Amino acid sequence: QRRDFALWLEHVTPTWQWHWRHLALTREYLNKVTCGEIKRLMIFEPPRHGKSEMVTVRYPVWRLMREPELRVILGAYNQFLANTFSRKSRRIARTCIELSDEREAVESWETAAGGGFRAVGVGGGITGQGAQLIVIDDPTKSREEANSPAYQERCWDWFTNDLYTRLEPCGAIILIMTRWSENDLAGRILASESAGDWTVLSLPAEAEQNDPLGRAPGEPLCPERYDAAALADIRTVLGSWAYAALYQQRPRPLEGGQFKREWFAIVDEAPGHARAVRAWDLASTEPKPGRDPDYTSGIRMAALDGRYWIVDMARTRGTPLAIEQLVAQCAELDGHGTPVYIEQEPGQSGVAQISHYQRNVLPGYAVRGERATGAKELRAEPFAAAAEAGNVMLVRGGWNAAFLEELTQASGAHDDIRDSCSLAFSKVSGRAGRPRPAQVMVRRG
């Protein structure tokens, strides 16, 4: 067992399916790390395929059993997750390694021979401690974080200035993660001058050309766990953008191309008993020569049984008074049964604007401000996924062409329609509470 990682895994956790082919291939790469053939290894796999349990939790313990003086540092996106991994590793280590009684905290525990295991989250300090093996497991917790320039820089600084400098001569680094963004930690490394030092094992959920496992294109990575039908369901829920990153390990840029015209069928009407909302993205800049500001956009969206209809779009660029008149006109046509949501600007000015609309512009209507959080493209992903699945339709009207033109444009010059659709979808889909059913469906040309 000291020489064979696979046999050891079967011994310490016999109930797990360690024979799955993608785990077997991953072990081949880990064996090359063990013998020193690979010094820098990236492993990209989809979520819930066993990569962390084998690579992050158990591989360091096996190495410590073989080399009890080995020093290991485990990094994760925060200290809590790092401690969770460390606690699992320590529990297994107690069954096969003599551990020190003097240092056994979950953040830092040692073997009786002087080796040890240090767990740290992104940004956590590790001054004064070196390691012959560094394992980094999913340093990013979300797509929003992965696309945040501030977090990208923080993670990069932590890796280059704190973690990497702890590596002992001839030591190895394993970065195991699900890809989120072109600029996540793996993307930054692969775009750097040190990219050639790294060996990359990328295992997409559905095989592509030159698959490392020899799968036929489209064949699932682990059909015992996620067969083709299960992956198709996941793709439908996530949409192609998120699926390409999280499951195919091919993150794509967020700018442009998020929607396609062919996703939107045009129909004559929406069901009269569907529930509906009106969502507004209010612009604050009037058009002037040489400027092309965003529009104020109001989307009326209805939902029934997992299908969605964009019933109407109202859009203008004008003075604050003209915008208020348009909002009031739409509310009157929609009826009191249609809640009105307005994207709320940050700070007191946003609070004051919503209060003004509730008291003076739309008295008697259900009006709520909604603070927008995260990148616009990320907020639009649930709506994009529903549209890509063929579950979003446009009610025929004179606004259809302008709607499709902006939503599908690659340049992203204007985003008011996308933002109002995102807000409407988040409300009418039930993700943020169920609005009251609409009584009347009004369609304007």
Coordinates of C-alpha atoms in Angstrom, one line a residue:
Q1 CA 0.0 0.0 0.0
R2 CA 2.9 2.4 0.6
R3 CA 3.9 1.9 -3.0
D4 CA 0.4 1.7 -4.6
F5 CA -1.9 4.6 -4.1
A6 CA -4.8 2.7 -5.7
L7 CA -4.5 -0.2 -3.3
W8 CA -4.2 2.2 -0.3
L9 CA -7.4 4.0 -1.4
E10 CA -9.3 0.7 -1.5
H11 CA -8.0 -0.1 2.0
V12 CA -8.8 3.2 3.7
T13 CA -12.1 3.8 1.9
P14 CA -13.3 0.6 0.4
T15 CA -16.9 1.9 -0.3
W16 CA -15.8 4.5 -2.9
Q17 CA -15.6 3.8 -6.6
W18 CA -11.9 4.3 -7.0
H19 CA -11.9 2.2 -10.2
W20 CA -13.7 4.8 -12.2
R21 CA -11.6 5.5 -15.3
H22 CA -11.2 9.3 -14.8
L23 CA -10.0 8.7 -11.3
A24 CA -7.6 6.0 -12.5
L25 CA -6.1 8.4 -15.1
T26 CA -5.8 11.1 -12.5
R27 CA -3.8 8.7 -10.3
E28 CA -1.4 8.1 -13.1
Y29 CA -0.6 11.8 -13.1
L30 CA -0.4 11.8 -9.3
N31 CA 2.1 8.9 -9.5
K32 CA 4.3 11.1 -11.8
V33 CA 4.2 13.8 -9.1
T34 CA 5.2 11.3 -6.5
C35 CA 8.2 10.1 -8.4
G36 CA 9.2 13.7 -9.3
E37 CA 8.5 13.5 -13.0
I38 CA 5.9 16.2 -12.8
K39 CA 6.5 19.3 -10.6
R40 CA 3.5 21.4 -11.6
L41 CA 0.2 19.8 -12.3
M42 CA -3.2 21.3 -13.1
I43 CA -6.3 19.0 -12.9
F44 CA -9.6 20.3 -14.4
E45 CA -12.7 18.2 -13.8
P46 CA -16.4 19.0 -13.4
P47 CA -18.1 19.3 -10.0
R48 CA -19.0 16.2 -8.0
H49 CA -16.7 13.8 -9.8
G50 CA -14.6 12.8 -6.8
K51 CA -11.5 14.9 -7.5
S52 CA -11.3 16.5 -4.1
E53 CA -11.8 13.4 -2.1
M54 CA -9.0 11.6 -3.9
V55 CA -6.5 14.4 -4.7
T56 CA -7.0 16.9 -1.9
V57 CA -8.0 14.7 1.0
R58 CA -6.3 11.4 0.5
Y59 CA -3.2 11.9 -1.7
P60 CA -1.4 14.1 0.9
V61 CA -2.1 11.5 3.6
W62 CA -0.7 8.7 1.4
R63 CA 2.4 10.8 0.8
L64 CA 2.8 11.4 4.5
M65 CA 2.5 7.7 5.2
R66 CA 5.3 7.1 2.7
E67 CA 7.3 10.1 3.7
P68 CA 6.4 11.1 7.3
E69 CA 8.8 14.1 7.3
L70 CA 7.0 15.6 4.3
R71 CA 5.5 19.1 4.7
V72 CA 2.2 19.7 3.0
I73 CA 0.3 23.0 2.5
L74 CA -3.3 22.8 1.4
G75 CA -5.0 26.0 0.0
A76 CA -8.7 26.5 -0.7
Y77 CA -10.9 29.5 -1.3
N78 CA -11.4 30.2 2.4
Q79 CA -10.2 28.9 5.7
F80 CA -13.4 27.1 6.5
L81 CA -13.1 24.9 3.4
A82 CA -9.4 24.3 3.9
N83 CA -10.2 23.2 7.5
T84 CA -12.9 20.9 6.2
F85 CA -10.4 19.2 3.9
S86 CA -7.8 19.1 6.6
R87 CA -10.2 17.5 9.1
K88 CA -11.0 14.7 6.7
S89 CA -7.3 14.2 6.0
R90 CA -6.4 14.1 9.7
R91 CA -9.1 11.6 10.4
I92 CA -7.7 9.2 7.8
A93 CA -4.1 9.9 8.9
R94 CA -4.8 8.8 12.4
T95 CA -5.6 5.3 11.1
C96 CA -2.2 4.8 9.3
I97 CA 0.3 7.4 10.6
E98 CA 1.7 8.2 14.0
L99 CA 0.8 11.8 14.6
S100 CA 2.3 14.3 17.0
D101 CA 0.5 14.9 20.3
E102 CA 1.9 18.4 20.5
R103 CA 0.5 19.9 17.3
E104 CA -2.9 18.5 16.2
A105 CA -5.1 21.5 15.4
V106 CA -7.1 21.2 12.3
E107 CA -5.3 24.2 10.7
S108 CA -1.9 22.7 11.4
W109 CA -1.1 19.2 12.5
E110 CA 2.1 17.2 12.4
T111 CA 3.4 13.7 12.3
A112 CA 5.6 12.3 15.0
A113 CA 8.5 12.3 12.5
G114 CA 8.2 16.1 12.0
G115 CA 6.2 16.2 8.8
G116 CA 3.0 18.2 8.8
F117 CA -0.1 19.5 7.1
R118 CA -1.0 23.2 7.0
A119 CA -4.5 24.3 5.8
V120 CA -5.0 27.9 4.6
G121 CA -7.6 29.9 2.7
V122 CA -7.0 32.4 -0.1
G123 CA -5.4 35.5 1.5
G124 CA -4.3 33.6 4.6
G125 CA -0.8 34.1 5.9
I126 CA 1.7 31.2 5.9
T127 CA 4.9 33.0 6.7
G128 CA 7.7 30.9 8.1
Q129 CA 6.4 27.5 6.8
G130 CA 7.7 25.7 3.8
A131 CA 6.4 22.7 2.0
Q132 CA 7.5 20.0 -0.4
L133 CA 3.9 19.5 -1.6
I134 CA 1.3 22.2 -2.2
V135 CA -2.2 21.3 -3.1
I136 CA -4.7 24.1 -4.1
D137 CA -8.3 23.0 -4.4
D138 CA -10.8 25.3 -6.1
P139 CA -9.4 28.7 -5.0
T140 CA -12.6 30.4 -6.4
K141 CA -16.0 29.8 -4.9
S142 CA -18.3 31.3 -7.6
R143 CA -18.5 32.6 -11.2
E144 CA -19.0 36.1 -9.8
E145 CA -15.8 35.9 -7.8
A146 CA -13.9 34.4 -10.7
N147 CA -14.9 37.4 -12.9
S148 CA -14.2 40.0 -10.2
P149 CA -11.0 41.9 -11.1
A150 CA -10.4 42.6 -7.4
Y151 CA -10.7 39.0 -6.4
Q152 CA -8.6 37.8 -9.4
E153 CA -5.8 40.1 -8.3
R154 CA -6.2 39.0 -4.6
C155 CA -6.0 35.4 -5.6
W156 CA -3.0 36.0 -7.9
D157 CA -1.1 37.9 -5.3
W158 CA -1.8 35.2 -2.7
F159 CA -0.5 32.5 -5.0
T160 CA 2.6 34.3 -6.3
N161 CA 3.6 36.2 -3.1
D162 CA 2.5 33.9 -0.3
L163 CA 1.9 30.4 -1.4
Y164 CA 4.5 29.9 -4.2
T165 CA 7.3 31.3 -2.1
R166 CA 6.7 28.6 0.5
L167 CA 7.6 25.8 -2.0
E168 CA 10.8 24.0 -1.1
P169 CA 13.4 23.2 -3.8
C170 CA 12.3 20.2 -5.9
G171 CA 8.8 20.5 -4.4
A172 CA 5.5 20.0 -6.3
I173 CA 2.3 22.0 -6.8
I174 CA -1.0 20.5 -7.7
L175 CA -3.8 22.9 -8.7
I176 CA -7.1 21.1 -8.9
M177 CA -10.2 23.0 -9.9
T178 CA -13.3 23.5 -11.9
R179 CA -12.8 26.2 -14.4
W180 CA -14.9 29.4 -13.9
S181 CA -13.3 32.1 -16.0
E182 CA -10.5 32.7 -18.5
N183 CA -9.0 34.9 -15.8
D184 CA -9.3 32.5 -12.9
L185 CA -6.1 31.3 -11.2
A186 CA -5.4 28.6 -13.7
G187 CA -6.0 31.0 -16.6
R188 CA -3.6 33.6 -15.1
I189 CA -0.9 30.9 -14.7
L190 CA -1.4 29.5 -18.2
A191 CA -1.1 33.1 -19.6
S192 CA 2.1 33.7 -17.7
E193 CA 5.7 33.0 -18.6
S194 CA 5.7 29.9 -16.4
A195 CA 2.9 28.2 -18.4
G196 CA 5.4 25.8 -19.9
D197 CA 6.3 24.4 -16.5
W198 CA 2.8 23.1 -16.0
T199 CA 1.3 19.8 -17.0
V200 CA -2.5 20.0 -17.6
L201 CA -5.0 17.2 -17.3
S202 CA -8.4 18.5 -18.5
L203 CA -11.3 16.1 -18.3
P204 CA -14.5 17.6 -19.7
A205 CA -17.9 16.1 -18.7
E206 CA -18.5 15.3 -22.4
A207 CA -15.6 14.2 -24.5
E208 CA -14.2 16.4 -27.2
Q209 CA -11.5 15.8 -29.8
N210 CA -8.3 14.1 -28.6
D211 CA -9.8 13.1 -25.3
P212 CA -7.2 12.0 -22.7
L213 CA -9.3 9.0 -21.8
G214 CA -9.8 8.0 -25.5
R215 CA -13.6 8.6 -25.3
A216 CA -15.7 9.2 -28.4
P217 CA -16.9 12.8 -28.8
G218 CA -19.9 13.4 -26.5
E219 CA -19.2 10.4 -24.3
P220 CA -19.8 11.2 -20.6
L221 CA -16.8 11.4 -18.2
C222 CA -18.4 9.3 -15.5
P223 CA -21.6 7.7 -16.9
E224 CA -22.0 5.7 -13.6
R225 CA -22.6 9.1 -11.9
Y226 CA -23.8 11.4 -14.6
D227 CA -25.0 9.8 -17.8
A228 CA -25.7 11.7 -21.1
A229 CA -29.3 12.5 -20.0
A230 CA -28.2 13.9 -16.7
L231 CA -25.6 16.1 -18.4
A232 CA -28.2 17.3 -20.8
D233 CA -30.4 18.3 -18.0
I234 CA -27.6 20.2 -16.3
R235 CA -26.7 22.0 -19.6
T236 CA -30.3 23.0 -19.9
V237 CA -30.4 24.5 -16.4
L238 CA -27.0 26.2 -16.6
G239 CA -27.0 27.4 -20.2
S240 CA -24.1 26.9 -22.6
W241 CA -21.9 29.6 -21.1
A242 CA -21.8 28.2 -17.6
Y243 CA -21.8 24.6 -18.8
A244 CA -18.8 25.3 -21.1
A245 CA -16.8 26.5 -18.1
L246 CA -17.9 24.3 -15.2
Y247 CA -18.4 21.1 -17.1
Q248 CA -16.3 21.3 -20.2
Q249 CA -13.4 23.3 -18.7
R250 CA -13.6 25.8 -21.5
P251 CA -14.5 29.2 -20.0
R252 CA -15.5 31.8 -22.5
P253 CA -15.4 35.6 -22.3
L254 CA -18.5 37.2 -20.9
E255 CA -18.6 40.1 -23.3
G256 CA -21.1 39.8 -26.1
G257 CA -22.8 36.8 -27.7
Q258 CA -24.7 35.8 -24.6
F259 CA -28.0 35.5 -26.5
K260 CA -28.9 34.2 -30.0
R261 CA -31.9 35.3 -32.1
E262 CA -33.0 31.7 -32.8
W263 CA -33.7 31.1 -29.1
F264 CA -36.7 33.4 -29.2
A265 CA -39.9 32.2 -30.9
I266 CA -42.5 34.9 -31.7
V267 CA -46.1 34.0 -30.7
D268 CA -49.4 35.8 -31.0
E269 CA -50.3 35.9 -27.3
A270 CA -49.4 34.7 -23.8
P271 CA -51.8 32.7 -21.6
G272 CA -54.1 35.1 -19.8
H273 CA -53.8 33.2 -16.5
A274 CA -50.0 33.4 -16.4
R275 CA -48.4 35.4 -13.6
A276 CA -46.6 38.5 -14.7
V277 CA -44.3 41.3 -13.5
R278 CA -43.0 44.5 -15.0
A279 CA -39.3 45.3 -14.4
W280 CA -37.6 48.6 -15.1
D281 CA -34.0 49.6 -15.7
L282 CA -34.1 53.4 -15.5
A283 CA -31.5 55.5 -17.3
S284 CA -30.4 58.8 -15.8
T285 CA -28.7 60.4 -18.8
E286 CA -30.5 62.3 -21.5
P287 CA -29.3 61.9 -25.1
K288 CA -27.3 64.8 -26.5
P289 CA -25.1 65.3 -29.6
G290 CA -22.1 63.0 -29.4
R291 CA -23.5 60.8 -26.7
D292 CA -25.3 57.5 -26.9
P293 CA -26.6 56.8 -23.4
D294 CA -28.6 53.8 -22.4
Y295 CA -32.4 53.7 -22.7
T296 CA -34.9 53.3 -19.9
S297 CA -36.4 49.9 -20.5
G298 CA -39.4 48.2 -19.0
I299 CA -40.1 44.6 -19.7
R300 CA -43.4 42.9 -18.9
M301 CA -42.8 39.1 -18.5
A302 CA -45.2 36.3 -17.7
A303 CA -44.6 32.8 -16.6
L304 CA -46.6 29.5 -16.5
D305 CA -45.4 26.0 -16.0
G306 CA -41.7 26.7 -16.6
R307 CA -42.3 28.7 -19.8
Y308 CA -41.9 32.5 -20.1
W309 CA -43.4 35.1 -22.4
I310 CA -42.1 38.6 -22.9
V311 CA -45.4 40.3 -23.4
D312 CA -44.3 43.9 -23.9
M313 CA -41.3 46.2 -23.9
A314 CA -41.5 49.9 -23.3
R315 CA -38.3 51.9 -24.0
T316 CA -37.4 55.6 -24.2
R317 CA -34.6 58.1 -23.7
G318 CA -35.8 61.3 -22.3
T319 CA -36.2 63.6 -19.3
P320 CA -36.9 62.3 -15.8
L321 CA -40.5 63.5 -16.3
A322 CA -40.9 61.7 -19.6
I323 CA -39.6 58.5 -18.0
E324 CA -42.0 58.8 -15.1
Q325 CA -44.9 59.3 -17.5
L326 CA -44.0 56.2 -19.4
V327 CA -43.7 54.1 -16.2
A328 CA -47.1 55.3 -15.0
Q329 CA -48.7 54.6 -18.4
C330 CA -47.4 51.0 -18.4
A331 CA -48.6 50.4 -14.9
E332 CA -52.1 51.6 -15.8
L333 CA -52.2 49.3 -18.8
D334 CA -50.7 46.3 -16.9
G335 CA -53.2 46.7 -14.1
H336 CA -52.8 46.6 -10.3
G337 CA -52.2 42.8 -10.4
T338 CA -48.8 43.2 -12.0
P339 CA -46.0 44.1 -9.5
V340 CA -43.5 46.7 -10.6
Y341 CA -39.8 46.2 -9.9
I342 CA -37.2 48.9 -10.4
E343 CA -33.5 48.3 -10.3
Q344 CA -32.3 50.4 -7.4
E345 CA -29.1 52.5 -7.6
P346 CA -26.7 52.2 -4.6
G347 CA -26.8 54.6 -1.7
Q348 CA -29.4 57.1 -0.5
S349 CA -30.1 58.4 -4.0
G350 CA -31.4 55.0 -4.9
V351 CA -33.6 54.8 -1.8
A352 CA -35.0 58.2 -2.5
Q353 CA -35.7 57.4 -6.1
I354 CA -37.7 54.3 -5.2
S355 CA -39.6 56.2 -2.5
H356 CA -40.5 58.8 -5.1
Y357 CA -41.9 56.3 -7.5
Q358 CA -43.9 54.6 -4.7
R359 CA -45.4 57.8 -3.4
N360 CA -45.7 60.1 -6.3
V361 CA -45.5 58.2 -9.6
L362 CA -47.2 54.9 -8.9
P363 CA -49.4 55.3 -5.7
G364 CA -51.6 52.3 -5.1
Y365 CA -49.3 49.9 -7.1
A366 CA -47.0 47.3 -5.7
V367 CA -43.6 48.9 -6.4
R368 CA -40.3 47.5 -5.1
G369 CA -36.7 48.5 -5.6
E370 CA -34.2 45.8 -6.2
R371 CA -30.5 46.3 -5.6
A372 CA -28.4 44.8 -8.3
T373 CA -25.4 42.7 -7.2
G374 CA -22.7 41.1 -9.2
A375 CA -21.7 41.4 -12.8
K376 CA -24.6 42.1 -15.3
E377 CA -23.7 39.1 -17.4
L378 CA -23.8 36.8 -14.5
R379 CA -27.2 38.1 -13.4
A380 CA -28.5 37.4 -16.9
E381 CA -27.3 33.8 -17.0
P382 CA -30.5 32.2 -15.6
F383 CA -32.6 34.1 -18.2
A384 CA -30.1 33.1 -20.9
A385 CA -30.3 29.5 -19.9
A386 CA -34.1 29.5 -20.1
A387 CA -34.0 31.2 -23.5
E388 CA -31.4 28.7 -24.8
A389 CA -33.7 25.9 -23.7
G390 CA -36.5 27.3 -25.9
N391 CA -38.6 28.3 -22.9
V392 CA -38.8 32.1 -23.6
M393 CA -41.1 33.5 -26.3
L394 CA -41.8 37.0 -27.5
V395 CA -45.4 38.2 -27.9
R396 CA -45.7 39.6 -31.4
G397 CA -45.3 43.4 -31.4
G398 CA -43.5 46.4 -33.1
W399 CA -40.8 46.2 -30.4
N400 CA -39.6 42.7 -31.3
A401 CA -36.9 43.8 -33.7
A402 CA -35.4 46.4 -31.3
F403 CA -35.5 43.9 -28.5
L404 CA -33.6 41.2 -30.5
E405 CA -31.2 43.6 -32.0
E406 CA -29.9 44.8 -28.6
L407 CA -30.1 41.6 -26.8
T408 CA -28.1 39.7 -29.4
Q409 CA -25.6 42.3 -30.3
A410 CA -21.9 41.4 -29.8
S411 CA -20.7 44.8 -28.9
G412 CA -22.7 45.2 -25.8
A413 CA -23.1 49.0 -26.4
H414 CA -26.4 49.0 -24.5
D415 CA -27.5 46.7 -21.7
D416 CA -30.8 48.1 -20.5
I417 CA -33.0 45.3 -22.2
R418 CA -30.8 42.6 -20.8
D419 CA -30.8 44.1 -17.3
S420 CA -34.6 44.6 -17.2
C421 CA -35.1 41.0 -18.6
S422 CA -32.8 39.6 -15.9
L423 CA -34.7 41.4 -13.2
A424 CA -38.1 40.4 -14.5
F425 CA -37.0 36.8 -14.9
S426 CA -35.6 36.6 -11.4
K427 CA -39.0 37.6 -10.1
V428 CA -41.4 35.8 -12.3
S429 CA -39.5 32.6 -12.3
G430 CA -40.0 32.2 -8.6
R431 CA -36.3 32.5 -7.8
A432 CA -37.0 35.6 -5.6
G433 CA -40.6 35.0 -4.6
R434 CA -43.8 34.5 -6.5
P435 CA -45.6 37.5 -7.8
R436 CA -49.4 37.6 -8.0
P437 CA -51.1 36.4 -11.1
A438 CA -51.9 38.9 -13.8
Q439 CA -55.5 39.5 -14.6
V440 CA -55.1 40.8 -18.1
M441 CA -52.5 40.4 -20.8
V442 CA -52.0 43.6 -22.7
R443 CA -50.1 43.6 -25.9
R444 CA -49.0 46.8 -27.6
G445 CA -47.7 47.1 -31.1

